[in-house]
Short mmCIF file of C-alpha atoms in Angstrom, two decimals:
data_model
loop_
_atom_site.label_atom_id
_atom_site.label_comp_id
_atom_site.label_asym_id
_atom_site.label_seq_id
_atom_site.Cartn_x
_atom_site.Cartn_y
_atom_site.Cartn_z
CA UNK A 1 -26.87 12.97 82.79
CA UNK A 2 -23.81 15.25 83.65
CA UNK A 3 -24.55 17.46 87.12
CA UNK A 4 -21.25 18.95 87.22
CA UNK A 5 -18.86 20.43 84.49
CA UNK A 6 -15.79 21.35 85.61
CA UNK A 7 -13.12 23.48 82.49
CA UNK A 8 -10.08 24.39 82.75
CA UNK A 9 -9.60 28.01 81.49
CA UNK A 10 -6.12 28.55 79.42
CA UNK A 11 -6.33 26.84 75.94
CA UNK A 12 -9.90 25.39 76.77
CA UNK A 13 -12.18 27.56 78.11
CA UNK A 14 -10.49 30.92 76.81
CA UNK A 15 -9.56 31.99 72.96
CA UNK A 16 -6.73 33.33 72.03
CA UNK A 17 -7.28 36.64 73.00
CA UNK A 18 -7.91 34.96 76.55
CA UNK A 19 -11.67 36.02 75.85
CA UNK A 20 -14.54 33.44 77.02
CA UNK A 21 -16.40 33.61 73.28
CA UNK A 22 -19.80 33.99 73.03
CA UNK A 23 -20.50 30.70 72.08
CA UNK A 24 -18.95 29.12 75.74
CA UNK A 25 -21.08 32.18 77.74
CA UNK A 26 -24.03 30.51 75.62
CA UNK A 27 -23.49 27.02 76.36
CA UNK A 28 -22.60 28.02 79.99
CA UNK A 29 -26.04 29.15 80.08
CA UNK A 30 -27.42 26.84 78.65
CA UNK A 31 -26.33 23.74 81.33
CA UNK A 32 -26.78 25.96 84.19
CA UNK A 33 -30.49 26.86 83.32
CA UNK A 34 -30.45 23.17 83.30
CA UNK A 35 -29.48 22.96 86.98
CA UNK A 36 -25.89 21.69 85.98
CA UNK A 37 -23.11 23.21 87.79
CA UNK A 38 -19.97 24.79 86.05
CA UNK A 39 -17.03 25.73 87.75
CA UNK A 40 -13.76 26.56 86.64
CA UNK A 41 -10.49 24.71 87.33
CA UNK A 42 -7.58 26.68 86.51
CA UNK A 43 -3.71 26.81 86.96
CA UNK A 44 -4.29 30.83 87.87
CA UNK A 45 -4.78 32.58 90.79
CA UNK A 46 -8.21 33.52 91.90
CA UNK A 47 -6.79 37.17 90.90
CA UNK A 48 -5.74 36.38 87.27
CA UNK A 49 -9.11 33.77 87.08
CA UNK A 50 -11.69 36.58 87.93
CA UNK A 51 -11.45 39.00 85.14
CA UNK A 52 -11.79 36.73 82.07
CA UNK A 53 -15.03 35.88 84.08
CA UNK A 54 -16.33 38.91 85.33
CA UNK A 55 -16.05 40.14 81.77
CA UNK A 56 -18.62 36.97 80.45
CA UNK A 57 -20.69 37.78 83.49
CA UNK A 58 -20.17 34.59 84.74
CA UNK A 59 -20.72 33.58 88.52
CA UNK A 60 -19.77 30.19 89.61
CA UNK A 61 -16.77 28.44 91.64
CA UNK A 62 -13.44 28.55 90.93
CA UNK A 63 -10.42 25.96 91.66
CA UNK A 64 -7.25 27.43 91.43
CA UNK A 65 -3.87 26.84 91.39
CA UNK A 66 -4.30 23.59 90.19
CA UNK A 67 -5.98 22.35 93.18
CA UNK A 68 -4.50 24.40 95.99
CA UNK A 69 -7.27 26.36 96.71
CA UNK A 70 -11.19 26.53 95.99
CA UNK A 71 -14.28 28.83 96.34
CA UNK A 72 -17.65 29.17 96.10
CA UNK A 73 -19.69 31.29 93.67
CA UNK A 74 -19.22 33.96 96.06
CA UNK A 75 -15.39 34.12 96.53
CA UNK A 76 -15.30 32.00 100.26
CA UNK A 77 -12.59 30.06 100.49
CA UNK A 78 -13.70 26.22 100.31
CA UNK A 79 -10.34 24.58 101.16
CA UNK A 80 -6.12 25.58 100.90
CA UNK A 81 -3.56 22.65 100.55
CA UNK A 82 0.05 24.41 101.12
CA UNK A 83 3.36 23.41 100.49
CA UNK A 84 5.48 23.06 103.99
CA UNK A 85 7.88 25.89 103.92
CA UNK A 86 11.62 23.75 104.09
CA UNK A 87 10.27 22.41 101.15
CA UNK A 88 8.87 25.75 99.56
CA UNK A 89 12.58 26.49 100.26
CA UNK A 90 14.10 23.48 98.69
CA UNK A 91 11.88 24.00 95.48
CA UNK A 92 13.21 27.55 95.45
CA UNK A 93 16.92 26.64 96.07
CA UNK A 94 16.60 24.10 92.53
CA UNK A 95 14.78 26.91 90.46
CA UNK A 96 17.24 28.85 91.39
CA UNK A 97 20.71 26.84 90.76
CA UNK A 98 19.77 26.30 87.27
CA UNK A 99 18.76 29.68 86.71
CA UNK A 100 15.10 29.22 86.44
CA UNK A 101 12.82 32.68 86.88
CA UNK A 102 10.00 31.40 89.01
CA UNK A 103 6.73 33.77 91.45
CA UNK A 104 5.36 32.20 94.45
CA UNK A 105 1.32 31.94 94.33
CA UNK A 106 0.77 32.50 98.31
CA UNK A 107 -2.40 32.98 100.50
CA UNK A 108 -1.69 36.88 100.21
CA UNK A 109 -1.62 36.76 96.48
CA UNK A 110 1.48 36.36 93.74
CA UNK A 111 5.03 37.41 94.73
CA UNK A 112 8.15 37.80 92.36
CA UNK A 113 11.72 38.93 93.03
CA UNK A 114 12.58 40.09 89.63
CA UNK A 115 9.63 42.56 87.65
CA UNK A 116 11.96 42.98 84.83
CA UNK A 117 12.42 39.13 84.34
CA UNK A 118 8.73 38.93 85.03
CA UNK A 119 7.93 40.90 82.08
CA UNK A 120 10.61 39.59 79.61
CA UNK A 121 9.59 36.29 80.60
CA UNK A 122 6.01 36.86 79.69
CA UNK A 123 6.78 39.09 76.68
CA UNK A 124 8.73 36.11 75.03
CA UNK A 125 5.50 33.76 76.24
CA UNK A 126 3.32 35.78 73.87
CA UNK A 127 5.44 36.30 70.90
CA UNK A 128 5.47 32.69 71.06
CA UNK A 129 1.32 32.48 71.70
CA UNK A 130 0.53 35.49 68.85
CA UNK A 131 2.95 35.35 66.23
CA UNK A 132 1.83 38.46 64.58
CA UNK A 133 3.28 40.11 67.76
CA UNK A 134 6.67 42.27 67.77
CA UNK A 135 8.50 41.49 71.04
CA UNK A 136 7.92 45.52 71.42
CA UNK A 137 4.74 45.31 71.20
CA UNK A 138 4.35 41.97 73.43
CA UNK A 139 6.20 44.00 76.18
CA UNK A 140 3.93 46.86 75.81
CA UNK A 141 1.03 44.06 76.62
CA UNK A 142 2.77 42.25 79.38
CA UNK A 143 3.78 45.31 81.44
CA UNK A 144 -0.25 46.67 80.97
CA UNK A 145 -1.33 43.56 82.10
CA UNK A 146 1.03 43.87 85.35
CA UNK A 147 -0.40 47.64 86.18
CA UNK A 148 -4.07 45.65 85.94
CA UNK A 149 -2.88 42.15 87.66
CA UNK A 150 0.03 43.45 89.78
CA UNK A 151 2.02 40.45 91.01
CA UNK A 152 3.84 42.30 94.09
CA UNK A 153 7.62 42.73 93.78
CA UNK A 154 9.70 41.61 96.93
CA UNK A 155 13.26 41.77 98.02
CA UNK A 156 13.76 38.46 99.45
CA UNK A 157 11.64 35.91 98.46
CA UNK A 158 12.95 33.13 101.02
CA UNK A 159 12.51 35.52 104.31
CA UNK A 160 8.85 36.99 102.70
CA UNK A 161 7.66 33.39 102.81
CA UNK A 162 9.01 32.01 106.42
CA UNK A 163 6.36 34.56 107.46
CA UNK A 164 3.41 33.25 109.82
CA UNK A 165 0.97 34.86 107.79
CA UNK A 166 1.86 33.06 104.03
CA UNK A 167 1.06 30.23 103.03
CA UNK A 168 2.79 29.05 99.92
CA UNK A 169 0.43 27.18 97.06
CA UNK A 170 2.15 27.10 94.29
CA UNK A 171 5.55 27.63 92.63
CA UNK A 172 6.13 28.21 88.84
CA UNK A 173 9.05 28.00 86.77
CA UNK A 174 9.49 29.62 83.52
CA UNK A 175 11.68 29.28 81.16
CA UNK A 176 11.35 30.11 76.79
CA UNK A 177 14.60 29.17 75.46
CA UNK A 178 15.36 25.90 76.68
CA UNK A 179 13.14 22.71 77.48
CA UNK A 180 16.31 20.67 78.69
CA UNK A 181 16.92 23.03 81.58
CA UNK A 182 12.63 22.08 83.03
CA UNK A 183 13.44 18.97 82.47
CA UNK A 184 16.56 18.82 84.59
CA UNK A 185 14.68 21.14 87.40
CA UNK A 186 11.60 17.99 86.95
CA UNK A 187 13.94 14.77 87.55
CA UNK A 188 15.53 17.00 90.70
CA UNK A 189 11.92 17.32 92.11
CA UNK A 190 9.70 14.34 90.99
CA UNK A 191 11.01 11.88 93.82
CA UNK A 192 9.73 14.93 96.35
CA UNK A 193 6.70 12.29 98.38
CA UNK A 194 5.17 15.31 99.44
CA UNK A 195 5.10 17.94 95.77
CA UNK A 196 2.93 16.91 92.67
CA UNK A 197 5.32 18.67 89.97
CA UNK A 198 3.21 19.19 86.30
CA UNK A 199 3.10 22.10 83.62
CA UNK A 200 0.48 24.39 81.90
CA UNK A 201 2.77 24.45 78.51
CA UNK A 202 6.33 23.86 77.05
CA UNK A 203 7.59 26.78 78.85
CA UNK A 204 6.68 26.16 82.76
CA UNK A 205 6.76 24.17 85.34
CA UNK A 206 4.45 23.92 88.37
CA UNK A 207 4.73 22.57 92.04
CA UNK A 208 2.28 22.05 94.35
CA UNK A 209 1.12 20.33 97.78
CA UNK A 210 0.98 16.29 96.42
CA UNK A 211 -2.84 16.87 97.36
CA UNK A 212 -3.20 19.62 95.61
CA UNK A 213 -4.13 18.20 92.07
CA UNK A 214 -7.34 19.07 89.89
CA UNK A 215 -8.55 15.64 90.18
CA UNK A 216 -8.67 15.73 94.13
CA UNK A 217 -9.98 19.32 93.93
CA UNK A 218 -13.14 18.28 91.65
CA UNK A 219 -13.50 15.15 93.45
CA UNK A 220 -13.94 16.84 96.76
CA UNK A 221 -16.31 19.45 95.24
CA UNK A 222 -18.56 17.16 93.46
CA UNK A 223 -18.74 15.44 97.19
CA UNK A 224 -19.82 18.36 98.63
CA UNK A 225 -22.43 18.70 95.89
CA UNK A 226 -23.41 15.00 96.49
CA UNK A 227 -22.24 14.24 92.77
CA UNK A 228 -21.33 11.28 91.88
CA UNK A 229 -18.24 11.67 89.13
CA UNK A 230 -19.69 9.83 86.99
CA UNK A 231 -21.88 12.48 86.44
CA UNK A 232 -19.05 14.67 86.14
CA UNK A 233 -17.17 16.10 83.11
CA UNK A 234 -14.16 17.84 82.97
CA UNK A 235 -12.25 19.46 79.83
CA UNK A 236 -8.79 20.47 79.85
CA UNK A 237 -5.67 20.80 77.68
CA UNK A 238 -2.62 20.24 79.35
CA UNK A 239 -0.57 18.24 81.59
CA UNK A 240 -2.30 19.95 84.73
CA UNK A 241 -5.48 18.85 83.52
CA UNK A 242 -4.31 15.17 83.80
CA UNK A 243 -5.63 14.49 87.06
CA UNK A 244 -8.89 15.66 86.78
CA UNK A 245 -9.26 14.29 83.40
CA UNK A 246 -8.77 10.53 84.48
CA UNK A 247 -11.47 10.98 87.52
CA UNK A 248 -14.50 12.28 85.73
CA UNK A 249 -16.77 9.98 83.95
CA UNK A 250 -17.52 12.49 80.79
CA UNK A 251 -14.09 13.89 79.79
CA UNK A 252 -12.72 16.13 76.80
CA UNK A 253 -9.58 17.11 75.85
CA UNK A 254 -9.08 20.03 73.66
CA UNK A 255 -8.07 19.42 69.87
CA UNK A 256 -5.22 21.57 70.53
CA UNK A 257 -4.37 19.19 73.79
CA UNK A 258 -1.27 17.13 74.12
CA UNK A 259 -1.34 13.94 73.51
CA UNK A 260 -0.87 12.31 76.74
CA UNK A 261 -4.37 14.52 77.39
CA UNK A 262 -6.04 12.82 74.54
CA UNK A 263 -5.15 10.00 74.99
CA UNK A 264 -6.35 9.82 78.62
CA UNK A 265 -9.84 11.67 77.42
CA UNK A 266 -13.03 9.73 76.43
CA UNK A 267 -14.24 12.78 73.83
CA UNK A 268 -12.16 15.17 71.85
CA UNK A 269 -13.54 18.86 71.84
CA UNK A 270 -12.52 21.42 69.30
CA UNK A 271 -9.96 24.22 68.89
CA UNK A 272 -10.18 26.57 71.89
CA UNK A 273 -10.14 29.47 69.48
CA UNK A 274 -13.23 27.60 67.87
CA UNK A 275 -15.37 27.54 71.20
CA UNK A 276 -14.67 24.36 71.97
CA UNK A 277 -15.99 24.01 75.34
CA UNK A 278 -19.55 25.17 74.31
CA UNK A 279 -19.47 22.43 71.52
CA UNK A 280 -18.56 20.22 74.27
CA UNK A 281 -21.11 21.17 77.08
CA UNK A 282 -23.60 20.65 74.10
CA UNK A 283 -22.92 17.78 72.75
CA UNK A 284 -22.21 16.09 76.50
CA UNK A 285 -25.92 17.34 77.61
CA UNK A 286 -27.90 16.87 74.23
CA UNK A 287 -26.41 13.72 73.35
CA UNK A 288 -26.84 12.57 77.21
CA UNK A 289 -22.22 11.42 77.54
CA UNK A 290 -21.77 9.11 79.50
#
């Protein structure tokens, strides 16, 4: 029987109002009254990860930043894998040549250089996401969000992070008009021994410590819980999820996954918009996965 469940929260664990449904706070419940621990396992910061949470009333520990950084149920730090700084710096210096608007996930929170690429960046994200959205209106969104999830605003990104104090965990690249240019940034960095490079969706990419993977991160928590993985199940959607999807011994990808995600995946899971997750935590416990 599965001891540990371990979701991923954009396009798997949240709808598309980025809502945990009713049905997932259910079948949350319903394993942890069975002594089975859920934790997240999410691309976000523990900032941008809480709310979505807090909102389902839902307690439990978080990996973030795809690895980088983990918690217990009550917020303490459980482990940080940084990126060395000269190559924080090199990462930067690439994102930057080919015009790539990218925010530093640090120890001290998110940082950006630019808020008004920020939120035009975002804005285009979700006209993309919600269709029925004007661009107006999907700026109106993005810029609330920021006055509720600030991501500070500094002048010099390269000086702000040669301070002792930061610790650098993640870099993300966005860009909405044109796949080719990620790619390019991608072969530039994927020969880096030392960065894992990935994506959350068409429009970003994502570079972290080498050790700083989902798969490592669950694998080190279900240690500490003294669970084996095959008792573990994770459920993702995306190329982030990758990792973690190929150590777990019950894994689901989303219907809505790509396809290198269900292909790797033992179990498919429904829609995230149709409560997927809770379907899967079900069917995983009920029908005893394995």
């Amino acid at each position: 029987m599965i001891q540990l469940i371990a979701s991923d929260m954009d396009g798997t664990l949240l709808d598309e109002h980025m809502h945990i449904s009713e049905e997932n706070i259910a079948a949350i419940r319903y394993a942890q009254e069975k002594g089975i621990h859920f934790m997240v396992c999410t691309g976000r910061n523990i900032t941008e990860a809480l709310p979505a949470l807090n909102d389902a009333d839902i307690k439990c520990p978080m990996i973030t930043l795809n690895g980088a950084q983990a918690f217990d149920k009550d917020h303490h730090v459980l482990f940080t894998i940084e990126i060395a700084k000269e190559n924080a710096l090199e990462v930067m210096q690439i994102l930057e040549k080919h015009n790539v608007y990218y925010e530093v996930s640090t120890n001290q929170g998110t940082f950006s250089e630019n808020l008004a690429r920020r939120i035009e960046t975002f804005a285009a994200f979700l006209s993309q996401k919600l269709p029925h959205l004007t661009y107006q209106m999907a700026i109106a969104m993005t810029s609330a969000r920021f006055e509720s999830l600030p991501i500070r605003i500094v002048d010099n990104m390269k000086e702000y992070i040669l301070r002792d104090d930061i610790k650098v965990l993640k870099i993300i690249g966005f860009n909405n008009t044109d796949p080719d240019i990620l790619e390019k940034v991608s072969a530039e960095l994927i020969d880096k021994p030392t960065l894992n490079v990935t994506s959350s969706g068409t429009n970003n990419i994502e570079i972290n410590h080498i050790d700083a993977q989902k798969g490592i991160a669950v694998k080190k928590i279900a240690e500490m819980l003294n669970i084996p993985l095959s008792q573990a199940m994770t459920i993702g959607d995306n190329f982030n999820d990758l990792s973690m999807i190929q150590e777990a011994g019950v894994s689901f990808a989303m219907e809505n996954a790509v396809d290198e995600l269900k292909q790797a995946a033992k179990y498919i899971a429904d829609t995230n918009i149709n409560s997927g997750v809770g379907k899967a935590i079900r069917r995983a416990i009920d029908e005893n996965l394995s």
